Amino acid sequence: MVDVKSTGLYLTDPVLKERGVKTDYWKTGHSYIKRRTAELKALAGFEKSGHFFSIRRSAMAMMTASSPASPCWKCWTAPGAKKLSALYDGLPKTWGSPTMSPFCRTTRNMPWWTR
């Protein structure tokens, strides 16, 4: 479950493809992503902002912040797990562009009579 502003790499990632992961893109916003994640009973919901949400299967309760970090930490600290530096080094190079909005001085946004 991913917001529409997120990368399209979720659809082309070979590891996700290999595991048969289905990616669903939905509206941007915490409440939309949380609701859609719960509706689909998805493993997790991700936003471009970096926020992510997962659902605890037992209670179907939404987890945020440190709760989803716990399974990640268990993976990273498991016997034989790769170091974070090795995982980072294995990531493909990607490039992004900043928000492409033109600069406009505040005085330009004011009505002419206040200048």
Short mmCIF file of N, CA, C and O in Angstrom, two decimals:
data_model
loop_
_atom_site.label_atom_id
_atom_site.label_comp_id
_atom_site.label_asym_id
_atom_site.label_seq_id
_atom_site.Cartn_x
_atom_site.Cartn_y
_atom_site.Cartn_z
N MET A 1 0.86 -1.15 0.00
CA MET A 1 0.00 0.00 0.00
C MET A 1 0.91 1.22 0.00
O MET A 1 1.68 1.40 0.94
N VAL A 2 0.83 2.03 -1.06
CA VAL A 2 1.74 3.15 -1.23
C VAL A 2 0.94 4.37 -1.69
O VAL A 2 -0.01 4.23 -2.46
N ASP A 3 1.35 5.57 -1.25
CA ASP A 3 0.65 6.75 -1.73
C ASP A 3 1.08 7.08 -3.15
O ASP A 3 2.14 6.66 -3.60
N VAL A 4 0.23 7.79 -3.87
CA VAL A 4 0.44 8.03 -5.30
C VAL A 4 1.67 8.89 -5.60
O VAL A 4 2.15 8.90 -6.71
N LYS A 5 2.17 9.61 -4.60
CA LYS A 5 3.35 10.43 -4.81
C LYS A 5 4.64 9.63 -4.70
O LYS A 5 5.71 10.13 -5.00
N SER A 6 4.53 8.39 -4.26
CA SER A 6 5.72 7.56 -4.06
C SER A 6 6.28 7.06 -5.38
O SER A 6 5.62 7.10 -6.41
N THR A 7 7.47 6.54 -5.30
CA THR A 7 8.17 6.02 -6.47
C THR A 7 7.45 4.83 -7.10
O THR A 7 6.74 4.10 -6.42
N GLY A 8 7.68 4.64 -8.37
CA GLY A 8 7.13 3.50 -9.08
C GLY A 8 7.98 2.25 -8.92
O GLY A 8 7.66 1.20 -9.45
N LEU A 9 9.09 2.37 -8.17
CA LEU A 9 9.99 1.23 -8.00
C LEU A 9 9.35 0.06 -7.27
O LEU A 9 9.81 -1.06 -7.38
N TYR A 10 8.28 0.34 -6.53
CA TYR A 10 7.58 -0.76 -5.85
C TYR A 10 7.03 -1.76 -6.87
O TYR A 10 6.89 -2.94 -6.58
N LEU A 11 6.72 -1.27 -8.06
CA LEU A 11 6.17 -2.15 -9.10
C LEU A 11 7.24 -2.93 -9.84
O LEU A 11 6.96 -3.98 -10.42
N THR A 12 8.48 -2.42 -9.84
CA THR A 12 9.53 -3.05 -10.63
C THR A 12 10.62 -3.72 -9.80
O THR A 12 11.51 -4.35 -10.36
N ASP A 13 10.56 -3.60 -8.49
CA ASP A 13 11.60 -4.18 -7.63
C ASP A 13 11.64 -5.69 -7.80
O ASP A 13 10.63 -6.37 -7.62
N PRO A 14 12.81 -6.25 -8.15
CA PRO A 14 12.89 -7.69 -8.39
C PRO A 14 12.59 -8.54 -7.16
O PRO A 14 12.00 -9.62 -7.28
N VAL A 15 12.97 -8.09 -5.99
CA VAL A 15 12.71 -8.87 -4.76
C VAL A 15 11.21 -8.93 -4.49
O VAL A 15 10.67 -9.98 -4.16
N LEU A 16 10.54 -7.78 -4.62
CA LEU A 16 9.09 -7.78 -4.41
C LEU A 16 8.37 -8.63 -5.46
O LEU A 16 7.44 -9.36 -5.14
N LYS A 17 8.82 -8.53 -6.71
CA LYS A 17 8.23 -9.35 -7.78
C LYS A 17 8.41 -10.84 -7.49
O LYS A 17 7.48 -11.62 -7.63
N GLU A 18 9.63 -11.19 -7.08
CA GLU A 18 9.96 -12.59 -6.79
C GLU A 18 9.05 -13.16 -5.71
O GLU A 18 8.68 -14.33 -5.73
N ARG A 19 8.66 -12.33 -4.76
CA ARG A 19 7.81 -12.77 -3.65
C ARG A 19 6.32 -12.61 -3.95
O ARG A 19 5.49 -12.85 -3.09
N GLY A 20 6.00 -12.14 -5.14
CA GLY A 20 4.60 -12.01 -5.53
C GLY A 20 3.85 -10.87 -4.85
O GLY A 20 2.64 -10.91 -4.68
N VAL A 21 4.60 -9.84 -4.44
CA VAL A 21 3.99 -8.70 -3.75
C VAL A 21 3.14 -7.90 -4.73
O VAL A 21 3.54 -7.61 -5.85
N LYS A 22 1.94 -7.55 -4.31
CA LYS A 22 1.05 -6.70 -5.10
C LYS A 22 1.09 -5.30 -4.51
O LYS A 22 0.88 -5.13 -3.31
N THR A 23 1.35 -4.31 -5.35
CA THR A 23 1.42 -2.93 -4.89
C THR A 23 0.14 -2.21 -5.22
O THR A 23 -0.35 -2.29 -6.35
N ASP A 24 -0.41 -1.51 -4.25
CA ASP A 24 -1.63 -0.74 -4.44
C ASP A 24 -1.30 0.72 -4.17
O ASP A 24 -0.78 1.05 -3.11
N TYR A 25 -1.56 1.60 -5.14
CA TYR A 25 -1.33 3.03 -4.96
C TYR A 25 -2.65 3.69 -4.59
O TYR A 25 -3.69 3.37 -5.16
N TRP A 26 -2.60 4.64 -3.64
CA TRP A 26 -3.81 5.28 -3.15
C TRP A 26 -3.55 6.74 -2.85
O TRP A 26 -2.42 7.22 -2.96
N LYS A 27 -4.57 7.44 -2.44
CA LYS A 27 -4.49 8.87 -2.13
C LYS A 27 -3.43 9.18 -1.09
O LYS A 27 -3.17 8.39 -0.20
N THR A 28 -2.84 10.36 -1.20
CA THR A 28 -1.83 10.81 -0.25
C THR A 28 -2.50 11.33 1.02
O THR A 28 -3.51 12.01 0.94
N GLY A 29 -1.91 11.02 2.16
CA GLY A 29 -2.41 11.51 3.45
C GLY A 29 -2.48 10.38 4.46
O GLY A 29 -2.82 9.25 4.12
N HIS A 30 -2.12 10.71 5.71
CA HIS A 30 -2.09 9.69 6.76
C HIS A 30 -3.40 8.91 6.86
O HIS A 30 -3.40 7.69 6.85
N SER A 31 -4.50 9.63 6.95
CA SER A 31 -5.78 8.95 7.17
C SER A 31 -6.15 8.07 5.99
O SER A 31 -6.68 6.97 6.17
N TYR A 32 -5.85 8.53 4.77
CA TYR A 32 -6.15 7.72 3.58
C TYR A 32 -5.31 6.45 3.56
O TYR A 32 -5.81 5.36 3.29
N ILE A 33 -4.02 6.60 3.84
CA ILE A 33 -3.12 5.45 3.80
C ILE A 33 -3.46 4.46 4.92
O ILE A 33 -3.53 3.25 4.69
N LYS A 34 -3.71 4.96 6.11
CA LYS A 34 -4.09 4.07 7.23
C LYS A 34 -5.37 3.31 6.91
O LYS A 34 -5.45 2.10 7.10
N ARG A 35 -6.37 4.04 6.42
CA ARG A 35 -7.65 3.41 6.13
C ARG A 35 -7.51 2.35 5.02
O ARG A 35 -8.01 1.24 5.14
N ARG A 36 -6.80 2.71 3.96
CA ARG A 36 -6.64 1.79 2.83
C ARG A 36 -5.81 0.56 3.25
O ARG A 36 -6.12 -0.56 2.85
N THR A 37 -4.79 0.77 4.05
CA THR A 37 -3.98 -0.34 4.54
C THR A 37 -4.86 -1.31 5.33
O THR A 37 -4.77 -2.53 5.16
N ALA A 38 -5.73 -0.77 6.17
CA ALA A 38 -6.64 -1.61 6.97
C ALA A 38 -7.66 -2.31 6.08
O ALA A 38 -7.93 -3.50 6.25
N GLU A 39 -8.23 -1.57 5.11
CA GLU A 39 -9.23 -2.16 4.21
C GLU A 39 -8.67 -3.35 3.45
O GLU A 39 -9.34 -4.37 3.28
N LEU A 40 -7.43 -3.20 2.95
CA LEU A 40 -6.81 -4.27 2.16
C LEU A 40 -6.18 -5.35 3.02
O LEU A 40 -5.73 -6.37 2.50
N LYS A 41 -6.10 -5.07 4.35
CA LYS A 41 -5.36 -5.96 5.25
C LYS A 41 -3.94 -6.13 4.72
O LYS A 41 -3.37 -7.22 4.73
N ALA A 42 -3.39 -5.01 4.25
CA ALA A 42 -2.03 -5.00 3.69
C ALA A 42 -1.02 -5.15 4.82
O ALA A 42 -1.30 -4.80 5.97
N LEU A 43 0.14 -5.63 4.50
CA LEU A 43 1.20 -5.76 5.50
C LEU A 43 1.67 -4.40 5.97
O LEU A 43 1.99 -4.22 7.14
N ALA A 44 1.70 -3.43 5.05
CA ALA A 44 2.19 -2.09 5.41
C ALA A 44 1.69 -1.06 4.42
O ALA A 44 1.34 -1.38 3.29
N GLY A 45 1.68 0.18 4.87
CA GLY A 45 1.35 1.32 4.02
C GLY A 45 2.48 2.33 4.10
O GLY A 45 2.99 2.59 5.20
N PHE A 46 2.89 2.87 2.96
CA PHE A 46 4.03 3.79 2.91
C PHE A 46 3.63 5.10 2.27
O PHE A 46 2.87 5.13 1.30
N GLU A 47 4.21 6.19 2.80
CA GLU A 47 4.02 7.51 2.20
C GLU A 47 5.36 8.02 1.71
O GLU A 47 6.40 7.69 2.27
N LYS A 48 5.33 8.88 0.69
CA LYS A 48 6.55 9.47 0.17
C LYS A 48 7.29 10.24 1.27
O LYS A 48 8.51 10.33 1.28
N SER A 49 6.53 10.79 2.20
CA SER A 49 7.12 11.58 3.28
C SER A 49 8.03 10.75 4.18
O SER A 49 8.79 11.29 4.97
N GLY A 50 7.96 9.43 4.05
CA GLY A 50 8.78 8.56 4.89
C GLY A 50 7.98 7.89 5.98
O GLY A 50 8.46 6.98 6.65
N HIS A 51 6.75 8.32 6.19
CA HIS A 51 5.91 7.67 7.19
C HIS A 51 5.49 6.31 6.67
O HIS A 51 5.27 6.12 5.48
N PHE A 52 5.39 5.37 7.58
CA PHE A 52 4.86 4.06 7.19
C PHE A 52 4.02 3.50 8.31
O PHE A 52 4.20 3.83 9.47
N PHE A 53 3.08 2.68 7.94
CA PHE A 53 2.12 2.12 8.87
C PHE A 53 2.02 0.63 8.61
O PHE A 53 2.09 0.19 7.48
N SER A 54 1.86 -0.13 9.66
CA SER A 54 1.63 -1.56 9.48
C SER A 54 0.51 -1.98 10.41
O SER A 54 0.17 -1.28 11.36
N ILE A 55 -0.05 -3.12 10.11
CA ILE A 55 -1.19 -3.60 10.87
C ILE A 55 -0.77 -4.84 11.64
O ILE A 55 -0.20 -5.77 11.07
N ARG A 56 -1.02 -4.84 12.91
CA ARG A 56 -0.76 -6.01 13.74
C ARG A 56 -1.85 -7.03 13.41
O ARG A 56 -3.03 -6.77 13.59
N ARG A 57 -1.46 -8.17 12.92
CA ARG A 57 -2.43 -9.17 12.48
C ARG A 57 -3.34 -9.66 13.62
O ARG A 57 -4.50 -9.94 13.41
N SER A 58 -2.81 -9.75 14.82
CA SER A 58 -3.61 -10.30 15.91
C SER A 58 -4.76 -9.39 16.29
O SER A 58 -5.89 -9.82 16.42
N ALA A 59 -4.48 -8.11 16.47
CA ALA A 59 -5.51 -7.19 16.94
C ALA A 59 -6.01 -6.27 15.84
O ALA A 59 -6.94 -5.51 16.04
N MET A 60 -5.39 -6.35 14.66
CA MET A 60 -5.72 -5.45 13.55
C MET A 60 -5.62 -3.99 13.99
O MET A 60 -6.35 -3.14 13.52
N ALA A 61 -4.72 -3.72 14.90
CA ALA A 61 -4.52 -2.35 15.38
C ALA A 61 -3.42 -1.69 14.56
O ALA A 61 -2.42 -2.32 14.25
N MET A 62 -3.61 -0.44 14.25
CA MET A 62 -2.63 0.28 13.47
C MET A 62 -1.41 0.59 14.33
O MET A 62 -1.55 1.02 15.47
N MET A 63 -0.25 0.35 13.80
CA MET A 63 0.98 0.66 14.52
C MET A 63 1.68 1.81 13.81
O MET A 63 1.66 1.89 12.59
N THR A 64 2.27 2.69 14.57
CA THR A 64 3.03 3.78 13.99
C THR A 64 4.34 3.95 14.73
O THR A 64 4.56 3.37 15.77
N ALA A 65 5.20 4.77 14.20
CA ALA A 65 6.47 5.17 14.81
C ALA A 65 7.35 3.99 15.19
O ALA A 65 7.84 3.28 14.33
N SER A 66 7.55 3.76 16.48
CA SER A 66 8.52 2.76 16.90
C SER A 66 8.02 1.33 16.73
O SER A 66 8.82 0.40 16.63
N SER A 67 6.73 1.11 16.70
CA SER A 67 6.22 -0.25 16.59
C SER A 67 6.67 -0.95 15.31
O SER A 67 7.14 -2.08 15.37
N PRO A 68 6.55 -0.32 14.13
CA PRO A 68 7.04 -0.99 12.93
C PRO A 68 8.56 -1.14 12.91
O PRO A 68 9.09 -1.97 12.21
N ALA A 69 9.25 -0.33 13.68
CA ALA A 69 10.71 -0.42 13.72
C ALA A 69 11.16 -1.72 14.39
O ALA A 69 12.24 -2.22 14.10
N SER A 70 10.34 -2.25 15.26
CA SER A 70 10.71 -3.46 16.00
C SER A 70 11.00 -4.65 15.08
O SER A 70 12.05 -5.29 15.21
N PRO A 71 10.10 -4.98 14.12
CA PRO A 71 10.43 -6.10 13.22
C PRO A 71 11.67 -5.82 12.38
O PRO A 71 12.44 -6.73 12.09
N CYS A 72 11.87 -4.55 11.99
CA CYS A 72 13.07 -4.19 11.22
C CYS A 72 14.31 -4.46 12.06
O CYS A 72 15.28 -5.03 11.59
N TRP A 73 14.25 -4.03 13.30
CA TRP A 73 15.39 -4.21 14.20
C TRP A 73 15.70 -5.70 14.37
O TRP A 73 16.85 -6.10 14.37
N LYS A 74 14.66 -6.52 14.49
CA LYS A 74 14.86 -7.96 14.64
C LYS A 74 15.56 -8.55 13.41
O LYS A 74 16.42 -9.41 13.52
N CYS A 75 15.16 -8.06 12.21
CA CYS A 75 15.81 -8.53 10.98
C CYS A 75 17.28 -8.13 10.95
O CYS A 75 18.13 -8.92 10.57
N TRP A 76 17.55 -6.89 11.31
CA TRP A 76 18.91 -6.37 11.24
C TRP A 76 19.85 -6.98 12.27
O TRP A 76 21.05 -7.01 12.07
N THR A 77 19.29 -7.44 13.38
CA THR A 77 20.13 -7.97 14.45
C THR A 77 20.11 -9.50 14.53
O THR A 77 20.73 -10.08 15.41
N ALA A 78 19.40 -10.14 13.63
CA ALA A 78 19.33 -11.61 13.62
C ALA A 78 20.71 -12.19 13.31
O ALA A 78 21.51 -11.57 12.60
N PRO A 79 20.99 -13.39 13.83
CA PRO A 79 22.29 -14.02 13.53
C PRO A 79 22.47 -14.16 12.02
O PRO A 79 21.57 -14.58 11.31
N GLY A 80 23.64 -13.75 11.54
CA GLY A 80 23.94 -13.86 10.11
C GLY A 80 23.38 -12.73 9.26
O GLY A 80 23.54 -12.74 8.04
N ALA A 81 22.70 -11.77 9.88
CA ALA A 81 22.13 -10.65 9.13
C ALA A 81 23.23 -9.75 8.59
O ALA A 81 24.28 -9.60 9.20
N LYS A 82 22.99 -9.14 7.43
CA LYS A 82 23.94 -8.20 6.86
C LYS A 82 23.97 -6.93 7.69
O LYS A 82 22.96 -6.55 8.29
N LYS A 83 25.10 -6.25 7.69
CA LYS A 83 25.20 -4.96 8.36
C LYS A 83 24.41 -3.94 7.55
O LYS A 83 24.23 -4.09 6.33
N LEU A 84 23.93 -2.90 8.22
CA LEU A 84 23.19 -1.84 7.53
C LEU A 84 24.03 -1.22 6.44
O LEU A 84 23.51 -0.87 5.37
N SER A 85 25.32 -1.06 6.67
CA SER A 85 26.20 -0.47 5.66
C SER A 85 26.22 -1.34 4.40
O SER A 85 26.23 -0.82 3.28
N ALA A 86 26.19 -2.66 4.56
CA ALA A 86 26.17 -3.56 3.41
C ALA A 86 24.84 -3.46 2.67
O ALA A 86 24.80 -3.48 1.44
N LEU A 87 23.75 -3.36 3.42
CA LEU A 87 22.43 -3.19 2.79
C LEU A 87 22.38 -1.88 2.02
O LEU A 87 21.90 -1.83 0.89
N TYR A 88 22.91 -0.82 2.63
CA TYR A 88 22.94 0.49 1.98
C TYR A 88 23.78 0.46 0.71
O TYR A 88 23.36 0.97 -0.33
N ASP A 89 24.95 -0.16 0.79
CA ASP A 89 25.84 -0.26 -0.38
C ASP A 89 25.20 -1.07 -1.50
O ASP A 89 25.53 -0.86 -2.68
N GLY A 90 24.28 -1.96 -1.17
CA GLY A 90 23.62 -2.79 -2.18
C GLY A 90 22.46 -2.11 -2.89
O GLY A 90 21.91 -2.65 -3.85
N LEU A 91 22.07 -0.94 -2.40
CA LEU A 91 20.95 -0.23 -3.04
C LEU A 91 21.37 0.36 -4.38
O LEU A 91 22.50 0.85 -4.52
N PRO A 92 20.48 0.35 -5.36
CA PRO A 92 20.83 0.97 -6.65
C PRO A 92 20.89 2.49 -6.50
O PRO A 92 20.24 3.06 -5.63
N LYS A 93 21.69 3.12 -7.35
CA LYS A 93 21.76 4.58 -7.35
C LYS A 93 20.45 5.14 -7.92
O LYS A 93 19.95 4.64 -8.91
N THR A 94 19.91 6.12 -7.24
CA THR A 94 18.69 6.78 -7.73
C THR A 94 18.88 8.29 -7.64
O THR A 94 19.72 8.78 -6.90
N TRP A 95 18.11 9.01 -8.42
CA TRP A 95 18.17 10.46 -8.41
C TRP A 95 16.76 11.00 -8.29
O TRP A 95 15.82 10.43 -8.83
N GLY A 96 16.65 12.08 -7.60
CA GLY A 96 15.35 12.73 -7.44
C GLY A 96 15.49 14.20 -7.74
O GLY A 96 16.59 14.75 -7.77
N SER A 97 14.39 14.84 -7.97
CA SER A 97 14.44 16.28 -8.21
C SER A 97 13.68 16.97 -7.10
O SER A 97 12.70 16.43 -6.57
N PRO A 98 14.12 18.17 -6.75
CA PRO A 98 13.39 18.91 -5.72
C PRO A 98 12.03 19.34 -6.26
O PRO A 98 11.77 19.23 -7.46
N THR A 99 11.21 19.80 -5.37
CA THR A 99 9.91 20.31 -5.80
C THR A 99 10.14 21.42 -6.81
O THR A 99 10.92 22.34 -6.55
N MET A 100 9.50 21.35 -7.93
CA MET A 100 9.74 22.30 -9.01
C MET A 100 8.73 23.45 -8.97
O MET A 100 7.91 23.59 -9.86
N SER A 101 8.77 24.23 -7.92
CA SER A 101 7.88 25.38 -7.85
C SER A 101 8.71 26.65 -7.98
O SER A 101 9.78 26.75 -7.38
N PRO A 102 8.25 27.60 -8.77
CA PRO A 102 9.03 28.81 -8.98
C PRO A 102 9.09 29.67 -7.72
O PRO A 102 8.15 29.70 -6.94
N PHE A 103 10.20 30.37 -7.55
CA PHE A 103 10.35 31.28 -6.42
C PHE A 103 9.48 32.50 -6.66
O PHE A 103 9.41 33.02 -7.77
N CYS A 104 8.82 32.95 -5.62
CA CYS A 104 8.00 34.16 -5.72
C CYS A 104 8.15 34.93 -4.42
O CYS A 104 7.85 34.40 -3.35
N ARG A 105 8.64 36.17 -4.53
CA ARG A 105 8.81 36.98 -3.33
C ARG A 105 7.46 37.20 -2.66
O ARG A 105 6.43 37.30 -3.30
N THR A 106 7.48 37.29 -1.35
CA THR A 106 6.26 37.50 -0.58
C THR A 106 5.54 38.77 -1.03
O THR A 106 4.32 38.82 -1.08
N THR A 107 6.30 39.79 -1.37
CA THR A 107 5.67 41.05 -1.78
C THR A 107 4.86 40.89 -3.05
O THR A 107 3.92 41.63 -3.28
N ARG A 108 5.18 39.93 -3.85
CA ARG A 108 4.42 39.70 -5.09
C ARG A 108 3.05 39.09 -4.79
O ARG A 108 2.14 39.19 -5.58
N ASN A 109 2.94 38.40 -3.66
CA ASN A 109 1.68 37.75 -3.31
C ASN A 109 0.70 38.72 -2.67
O ASN A 109 -0.48 38.41 -2.52
N MET A 110 1.19 39.89 -2.28
CA MET A 110 0.33 40.87 -1.61
C MET A 110 -0.44 41.70 -2.64
O MET A 110 0.04 41.91 -3.74
N PRO A 111 -1.60 42.15 -2.27
CA PRO A 111 -2.33 43.04 -3.17
C PRO A 111 -1.51 44.30 -3.44
O PRO A 111 -0.74 44.75 -2.60
N TRP A 112 -1.69 44.88 -4.60
CA TRP A 112 -0.90 46.05 -5.03
C TRP A 112 -1.01 47.22 -4.07
O TRP A 112 -0.07 47.96 -3.88
N TRP A 113 -2.14 47.41 -3.39
CA TRP A 113 -2.32 48.56 -2.53
C TRP A 113 -1.56 48.48 -1.21
O TRP A 113 -1.43 49.45 -0.50
N THR A 114 -1.02 47.27 -0.88
CA THR A 114 -0.25 47.15 0.37
C THR A 114 1.24 47.32 0.13
O THR A 114 2.00 47.33 1.08
N ARG A 115 1.66 47.47 -1.12
CA ARG A 115 3.10 47.60 -1.42
C ARG A 115 3.59 48.99 -1.14
O ARG A 115 2.97 49.97 -1.29
#
